[in-house]
Short mmCIF file of C-alpha atoms in Angstrom, two decimals:
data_model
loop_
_atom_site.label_atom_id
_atom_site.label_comp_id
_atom_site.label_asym_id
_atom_site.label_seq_id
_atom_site.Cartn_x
_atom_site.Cartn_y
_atom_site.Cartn_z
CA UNK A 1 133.85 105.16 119.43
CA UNK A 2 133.35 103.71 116.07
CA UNK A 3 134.73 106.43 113.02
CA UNK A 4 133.23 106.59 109.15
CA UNK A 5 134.66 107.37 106.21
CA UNK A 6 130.61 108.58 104.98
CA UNK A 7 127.68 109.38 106.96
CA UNK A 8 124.60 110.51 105.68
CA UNK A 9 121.73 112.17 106.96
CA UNK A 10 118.13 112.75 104.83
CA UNK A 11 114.44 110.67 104.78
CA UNK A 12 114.57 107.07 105.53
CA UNK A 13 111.84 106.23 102.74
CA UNK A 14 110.87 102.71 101.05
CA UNK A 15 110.72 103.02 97.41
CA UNK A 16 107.86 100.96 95.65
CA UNK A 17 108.72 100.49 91.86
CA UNK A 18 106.62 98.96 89.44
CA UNK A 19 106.63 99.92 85.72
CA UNK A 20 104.10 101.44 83.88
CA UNK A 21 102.86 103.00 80.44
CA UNK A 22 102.07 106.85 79.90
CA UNK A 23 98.78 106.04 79.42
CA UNK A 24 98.57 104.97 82.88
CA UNK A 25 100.75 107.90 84.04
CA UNK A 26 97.96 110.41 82.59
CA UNK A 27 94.95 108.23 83.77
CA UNK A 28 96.42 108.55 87.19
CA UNK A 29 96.91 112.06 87.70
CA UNK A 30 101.21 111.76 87.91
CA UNK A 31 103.12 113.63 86.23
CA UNK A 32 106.01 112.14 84.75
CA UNK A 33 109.59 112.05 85.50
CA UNK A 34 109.40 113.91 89.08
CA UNK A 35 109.32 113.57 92.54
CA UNK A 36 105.67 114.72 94.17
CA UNK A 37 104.85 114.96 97.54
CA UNK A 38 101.97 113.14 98.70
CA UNK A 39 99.62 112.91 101.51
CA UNK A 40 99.03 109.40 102.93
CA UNK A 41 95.25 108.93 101.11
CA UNK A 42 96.53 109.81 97.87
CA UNK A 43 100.11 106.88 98.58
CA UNK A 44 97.31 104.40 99.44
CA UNK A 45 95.36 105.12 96.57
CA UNK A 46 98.67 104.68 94.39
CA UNK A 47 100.07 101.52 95.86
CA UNK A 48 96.97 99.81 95.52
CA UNK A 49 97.38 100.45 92.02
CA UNK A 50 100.59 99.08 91.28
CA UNK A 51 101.24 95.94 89.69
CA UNK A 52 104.48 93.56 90.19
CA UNK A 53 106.28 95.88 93.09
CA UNK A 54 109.46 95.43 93.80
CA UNK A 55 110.03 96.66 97.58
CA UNK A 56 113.47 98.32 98.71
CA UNK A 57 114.93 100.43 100.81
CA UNK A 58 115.23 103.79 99.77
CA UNK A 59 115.98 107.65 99.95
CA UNK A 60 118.25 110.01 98.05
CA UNK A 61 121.43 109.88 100.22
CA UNK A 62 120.23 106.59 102.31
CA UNK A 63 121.28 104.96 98.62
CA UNK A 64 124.27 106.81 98.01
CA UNK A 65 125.11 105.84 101.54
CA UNK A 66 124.17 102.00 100.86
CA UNK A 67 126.05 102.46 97.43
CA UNK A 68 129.24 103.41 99.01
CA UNK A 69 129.00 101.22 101.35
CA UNK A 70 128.98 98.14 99.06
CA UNK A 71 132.52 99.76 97.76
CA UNK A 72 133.71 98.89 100.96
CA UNK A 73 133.25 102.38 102.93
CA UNK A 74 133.14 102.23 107.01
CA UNK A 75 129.24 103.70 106.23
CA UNK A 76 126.52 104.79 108.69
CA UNK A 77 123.03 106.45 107.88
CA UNK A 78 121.01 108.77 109.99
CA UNK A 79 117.49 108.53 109.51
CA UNK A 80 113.40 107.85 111.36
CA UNK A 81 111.46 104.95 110.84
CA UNK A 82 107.94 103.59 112.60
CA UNK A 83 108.33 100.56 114.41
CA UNK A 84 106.16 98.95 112.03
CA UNK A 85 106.97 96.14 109.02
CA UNK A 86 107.69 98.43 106.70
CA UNK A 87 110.54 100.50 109.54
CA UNK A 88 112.03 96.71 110.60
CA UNK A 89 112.53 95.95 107.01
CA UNK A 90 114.13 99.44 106.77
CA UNK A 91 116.30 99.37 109.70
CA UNK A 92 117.27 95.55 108.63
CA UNK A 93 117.96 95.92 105.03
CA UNK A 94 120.35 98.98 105.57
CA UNK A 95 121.96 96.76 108.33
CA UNK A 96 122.49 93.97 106.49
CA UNK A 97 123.62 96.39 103.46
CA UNK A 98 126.49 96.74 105.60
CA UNK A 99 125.39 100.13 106.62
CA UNK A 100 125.16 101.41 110.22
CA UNK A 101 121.72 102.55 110.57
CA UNK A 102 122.46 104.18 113.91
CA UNK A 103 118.84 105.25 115.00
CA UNK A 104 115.98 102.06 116.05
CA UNK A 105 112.42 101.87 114.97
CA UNK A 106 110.35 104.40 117.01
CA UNK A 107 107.85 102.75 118.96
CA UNK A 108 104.78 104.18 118.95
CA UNK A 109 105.97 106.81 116.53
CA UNK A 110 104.20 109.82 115.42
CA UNK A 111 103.20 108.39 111.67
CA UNK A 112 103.51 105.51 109.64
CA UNK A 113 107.33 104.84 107.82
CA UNK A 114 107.93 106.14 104.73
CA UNK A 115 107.46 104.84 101.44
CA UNK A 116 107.53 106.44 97.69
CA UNK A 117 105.26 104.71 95.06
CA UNK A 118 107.71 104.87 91.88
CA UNK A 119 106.25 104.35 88.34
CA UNK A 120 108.95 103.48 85.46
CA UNK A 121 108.21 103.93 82.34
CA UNK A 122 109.32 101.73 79.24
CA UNK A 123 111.92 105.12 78.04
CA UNK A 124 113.75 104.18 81.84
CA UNK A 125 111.92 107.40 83.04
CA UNK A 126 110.66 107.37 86.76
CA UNK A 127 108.11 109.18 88.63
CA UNK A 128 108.37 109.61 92.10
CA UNK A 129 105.21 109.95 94.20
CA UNK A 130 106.15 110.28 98.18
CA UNK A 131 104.72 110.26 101.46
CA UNK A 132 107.25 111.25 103.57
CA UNK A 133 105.40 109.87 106.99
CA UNK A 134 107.96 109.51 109.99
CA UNK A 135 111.31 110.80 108.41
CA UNK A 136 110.19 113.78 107.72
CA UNK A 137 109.65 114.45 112.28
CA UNK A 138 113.40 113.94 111.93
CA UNK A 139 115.13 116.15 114.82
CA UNK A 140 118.13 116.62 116.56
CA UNK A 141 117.26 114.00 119.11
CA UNK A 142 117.78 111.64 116.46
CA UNK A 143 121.72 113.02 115.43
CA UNK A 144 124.22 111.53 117.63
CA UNK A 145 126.94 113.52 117.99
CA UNK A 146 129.65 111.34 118.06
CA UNK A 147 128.28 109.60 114.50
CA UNK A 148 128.72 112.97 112.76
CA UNK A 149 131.14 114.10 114.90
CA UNK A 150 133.86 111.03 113.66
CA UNK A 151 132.82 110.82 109.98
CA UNK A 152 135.42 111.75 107.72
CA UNK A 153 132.66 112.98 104.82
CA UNK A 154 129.28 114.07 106.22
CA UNK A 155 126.27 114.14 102.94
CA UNK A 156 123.50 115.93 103.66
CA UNK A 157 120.28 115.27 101.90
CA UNK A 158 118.25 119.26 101.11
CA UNK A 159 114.48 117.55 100.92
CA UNK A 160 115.07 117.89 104.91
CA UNK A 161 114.70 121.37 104.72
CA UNK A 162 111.07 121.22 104.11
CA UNK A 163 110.81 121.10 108.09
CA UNK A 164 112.69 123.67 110.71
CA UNK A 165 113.37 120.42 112.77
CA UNK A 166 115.05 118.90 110.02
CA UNK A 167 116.81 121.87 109.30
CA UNK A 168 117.83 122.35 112.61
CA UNK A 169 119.45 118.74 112.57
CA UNK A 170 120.96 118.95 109.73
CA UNK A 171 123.09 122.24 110.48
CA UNK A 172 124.10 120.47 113.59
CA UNK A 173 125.49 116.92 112.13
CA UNK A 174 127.36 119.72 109.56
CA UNK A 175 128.55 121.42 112.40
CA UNK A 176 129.94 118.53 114.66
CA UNK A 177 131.12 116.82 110.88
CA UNK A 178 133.37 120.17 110.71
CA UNK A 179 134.67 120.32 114.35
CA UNK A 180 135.59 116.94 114.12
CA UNK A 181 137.78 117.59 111.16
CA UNK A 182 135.76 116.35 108.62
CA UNK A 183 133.83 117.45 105.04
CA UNK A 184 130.52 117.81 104.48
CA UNK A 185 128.13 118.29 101.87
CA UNK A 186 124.75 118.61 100.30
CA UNK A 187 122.59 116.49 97.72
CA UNK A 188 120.72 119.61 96.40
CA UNK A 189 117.84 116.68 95.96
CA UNK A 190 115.40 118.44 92.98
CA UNK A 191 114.89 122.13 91.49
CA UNK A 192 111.35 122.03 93.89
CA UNK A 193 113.45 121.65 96.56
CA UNK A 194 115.90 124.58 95.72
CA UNK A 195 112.41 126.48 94.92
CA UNK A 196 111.05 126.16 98.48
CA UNK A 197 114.28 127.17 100.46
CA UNK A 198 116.89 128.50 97.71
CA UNK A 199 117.77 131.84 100.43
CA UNK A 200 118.67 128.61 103.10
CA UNK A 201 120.32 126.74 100.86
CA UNK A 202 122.40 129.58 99.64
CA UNK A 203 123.38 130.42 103.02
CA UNK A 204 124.32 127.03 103.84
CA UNK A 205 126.39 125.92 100.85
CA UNK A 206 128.14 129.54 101.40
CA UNK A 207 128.93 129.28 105.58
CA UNK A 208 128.52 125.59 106.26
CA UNK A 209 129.01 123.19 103.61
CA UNK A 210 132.64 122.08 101.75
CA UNK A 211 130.98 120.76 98.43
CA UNK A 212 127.33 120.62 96.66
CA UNK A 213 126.66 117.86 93.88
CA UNK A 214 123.76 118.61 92.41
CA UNK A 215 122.11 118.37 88.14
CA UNK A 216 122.16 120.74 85.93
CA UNK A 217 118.59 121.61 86.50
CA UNK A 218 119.38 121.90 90.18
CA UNK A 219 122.46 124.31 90.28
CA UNK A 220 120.35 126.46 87.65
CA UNK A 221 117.50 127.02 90.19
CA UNK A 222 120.08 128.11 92.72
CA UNK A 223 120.77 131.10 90.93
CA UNK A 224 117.07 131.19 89.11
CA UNK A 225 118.75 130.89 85.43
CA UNK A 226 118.93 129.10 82.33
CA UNK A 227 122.32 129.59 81.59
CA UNK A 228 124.40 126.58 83.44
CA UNK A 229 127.61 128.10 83.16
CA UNK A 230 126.90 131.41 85.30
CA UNK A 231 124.85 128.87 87.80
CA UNK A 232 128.12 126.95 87.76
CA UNK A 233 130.21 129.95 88.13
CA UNK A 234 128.28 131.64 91.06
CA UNK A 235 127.82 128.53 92.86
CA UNK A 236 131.81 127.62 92.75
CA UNK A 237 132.47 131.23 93.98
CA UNK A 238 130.86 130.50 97.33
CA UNK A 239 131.67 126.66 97.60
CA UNK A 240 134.89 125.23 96.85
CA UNK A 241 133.90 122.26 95.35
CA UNK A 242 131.01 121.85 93.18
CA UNK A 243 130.07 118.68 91.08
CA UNK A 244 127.58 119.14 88.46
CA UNK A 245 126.24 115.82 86.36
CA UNK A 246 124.66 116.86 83.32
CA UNK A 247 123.11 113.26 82.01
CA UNK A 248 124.81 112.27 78.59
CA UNK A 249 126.71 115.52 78.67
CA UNK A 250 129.12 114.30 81.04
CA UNK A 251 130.01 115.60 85.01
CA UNK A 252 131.73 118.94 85.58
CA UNK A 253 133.72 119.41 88.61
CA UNK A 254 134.60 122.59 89.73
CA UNK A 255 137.42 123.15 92.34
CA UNK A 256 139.27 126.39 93.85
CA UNK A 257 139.67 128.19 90.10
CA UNK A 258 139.94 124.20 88.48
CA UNK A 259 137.63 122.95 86.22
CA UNK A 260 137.48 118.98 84.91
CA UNK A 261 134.83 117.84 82.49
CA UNK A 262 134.33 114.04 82.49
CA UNK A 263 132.56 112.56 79.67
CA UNK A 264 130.33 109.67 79.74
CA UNK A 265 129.23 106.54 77.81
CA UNK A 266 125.76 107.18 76.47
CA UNK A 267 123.87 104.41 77.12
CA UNK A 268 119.24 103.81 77.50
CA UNK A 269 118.35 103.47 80.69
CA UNK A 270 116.81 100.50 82.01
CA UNK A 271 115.43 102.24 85.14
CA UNK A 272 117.06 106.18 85.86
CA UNK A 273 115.96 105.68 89.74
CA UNK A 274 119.22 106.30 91.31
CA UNK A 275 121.21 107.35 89.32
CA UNK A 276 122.51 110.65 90.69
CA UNK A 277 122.53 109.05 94.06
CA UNK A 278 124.77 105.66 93.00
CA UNK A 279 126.61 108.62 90.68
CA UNK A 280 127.70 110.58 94.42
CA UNK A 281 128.12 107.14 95.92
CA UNK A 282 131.46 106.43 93.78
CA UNK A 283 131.96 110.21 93.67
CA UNK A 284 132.60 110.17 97.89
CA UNK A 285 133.88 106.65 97.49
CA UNK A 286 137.10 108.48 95.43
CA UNK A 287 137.11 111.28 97.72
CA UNK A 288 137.24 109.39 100.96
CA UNK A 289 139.37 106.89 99.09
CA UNK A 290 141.91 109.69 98.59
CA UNK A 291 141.73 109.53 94.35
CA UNK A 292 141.78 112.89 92.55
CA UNK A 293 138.53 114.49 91.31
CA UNK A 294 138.71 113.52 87.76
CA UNK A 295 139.33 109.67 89.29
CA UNK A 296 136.67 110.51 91.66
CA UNK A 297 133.86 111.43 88.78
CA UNK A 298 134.72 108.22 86.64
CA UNK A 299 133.90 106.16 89.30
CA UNK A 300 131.11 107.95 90.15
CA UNK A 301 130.12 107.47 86.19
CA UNK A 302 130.85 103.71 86.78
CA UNK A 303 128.10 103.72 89.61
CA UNK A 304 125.32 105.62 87.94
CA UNK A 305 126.06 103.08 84.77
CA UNK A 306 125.21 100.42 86.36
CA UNK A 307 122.28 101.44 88.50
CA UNK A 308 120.51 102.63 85.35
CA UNK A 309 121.21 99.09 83.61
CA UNK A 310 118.12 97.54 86.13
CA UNK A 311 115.55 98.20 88.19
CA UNK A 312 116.14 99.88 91.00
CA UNK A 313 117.84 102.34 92.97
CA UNK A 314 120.70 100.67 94.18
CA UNK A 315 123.67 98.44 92.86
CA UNK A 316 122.95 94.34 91.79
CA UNK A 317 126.39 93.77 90.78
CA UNK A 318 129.52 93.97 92.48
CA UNK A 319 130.73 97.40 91.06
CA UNK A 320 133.90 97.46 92.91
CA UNK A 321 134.95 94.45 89.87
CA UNK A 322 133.32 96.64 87.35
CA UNK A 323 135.82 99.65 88.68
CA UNK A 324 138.46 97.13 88.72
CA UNK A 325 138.37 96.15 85.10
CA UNK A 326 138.59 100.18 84.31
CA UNK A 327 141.35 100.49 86.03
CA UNK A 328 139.65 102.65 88.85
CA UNK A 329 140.43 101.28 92.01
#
């Protein structure tokens, strides 16, 4: 049986990015600089209105996955797709992202693929809109046991909590991650997110889970404050690694009583789709990789970097050079 260094498991989704003004923003109805979830009118209604789309595959971890991946990580991604265009291209373009995306098309499946209509605006800020279709029927059928259970790091993706199936799977690719001797961990995904389930999430990152990354705004709603360092303090005392990215501020790892702060380079954002997600890419590059944690945020810097320097969600350069000429890898 084939082992991974990374294996992910969150909403197989097609992102559909096209840029646009705030003028446009208002006259539609989206508020900026989120993620909403839609219902399937309202995603037709918004792709139709999109001009020059750029079409890729997407998904909070299914990137990070894709971005480690292109470091050179033995990757695989767990996710549902339709057996329809938009699932082939999917299942293909993770494929030949040199990703193992370990579950077909469903034939006949229950709903259409899913796709998120993504408007940037000309400050690099994006607004998600999202239908979540098929991935979000994801079960435990669709978990193979002996994916999770020979991964080295397992990444968990907490927008799959917004279904007890999805829950339910995700608990149990932790679960055979752990008893196979491997790590796993949560992208907290948005403060909505933590909103909807922050008693499950709580329990999980305490009992189940070896480290959380997660935004400042995201390990605040944990603990329902404004003050990040008692968010950052109560979250380290129940997980023993935490990694907190806090935009131009910098990252701040916390581990067993340690704490590293990592600046960054402030730079204006092309595009900020992906950023967090290329960001834990490097991050669980280094870990896997065996680097240190300091190492391991630097690289992770690299990755969100370049991401933001285009459009799009996922690397266009080879960043493995760009960590080479720091000195990184």
């Amino acid at each position: 049986m084939k082992t991974y260094h990374l294996t992910g498991i969150g909403n197989a989704v097609v992102d559909v990015i096209s840029q646009a003004d705030d003028s446009f923003l208002e006259m539609m109805g989206i508020e900026k600089g989120i993620m909403q979830l839609i219902e399937r009118e309202r995603g037709e209604v918004l792709y139709a209105a999109m001009e020059n789309r750029v079409q890729t595959p997407g998904g909070s971890v299914a990137n990070t996955i894709a971005g480690a991946g292109a470091l050179g990580l033995d990757a695989a991604f767990i996710g549902r797709v339709h057996d329809d265009a938009l699932g082939r291209f999917y299942a293909d373009a993770m494929n030949e992202d040199g990703v193992d995306f370990v579950n077909p098309p469903v034939p006949g499946g229950e709903l259409p693929t899913s796709r998120s209509m993504i408007f940037v605006s000309p400050d690099g800020e994006r607004s998600m809109n999202t239908y979540l279709g098929i991935s979000s029927e994801l079960s435990s059928t669709d978990v193979p046991a002996e994916v999770a259970g020979n991964s080295q790091i397992m990444f968990l993706e907490g927008y799959l909590f917004d279904k007890e199936k999805g829950k339910t799977a995700f608990l149990e690719a932790a679960r055979d991650c752990r008893n196979g001797g491997g790590k796993t961990g949560i992208a907290i995904s948005d403060p909505f997110c933590v909103e909807r389930h922050r008693t499950d999430f709580l329990l999980l990152i305490e009992h189940e889970l070896d480290f959380v990354i997660g935004n400042e705004a995201e390990i605040k709603s944990l603990f329902e404050t404004d003050d990040l360092e008692e968010a950052l303090r109560r979250t380290a005392a129940i997980c023993p690694l935490v990694v907190c990215t806090r935009s131009g501020d910098g990252v701040t790892v916390l581990h067993d009583g340690t704490r590293i702060d990592v600046p960054v380079e402030k730079v204006v954002p092309v595009d900020a789709t992906g950023a967090g997600d290329q960001f834990a890419a490097g991050f669980l590059f280094g870990m896997a990789t065996g680097r240190d944690l300091e190492t391991c945020a630097r690289i992770g810097n690299v990755c969100a970097r370049e991401v933001i320097s285009h459009i799009g969600p996922r690397p266009d350069t080879n960043v493995l050079e760009l960590l080479r000429e720091e000195g990184l890898v």
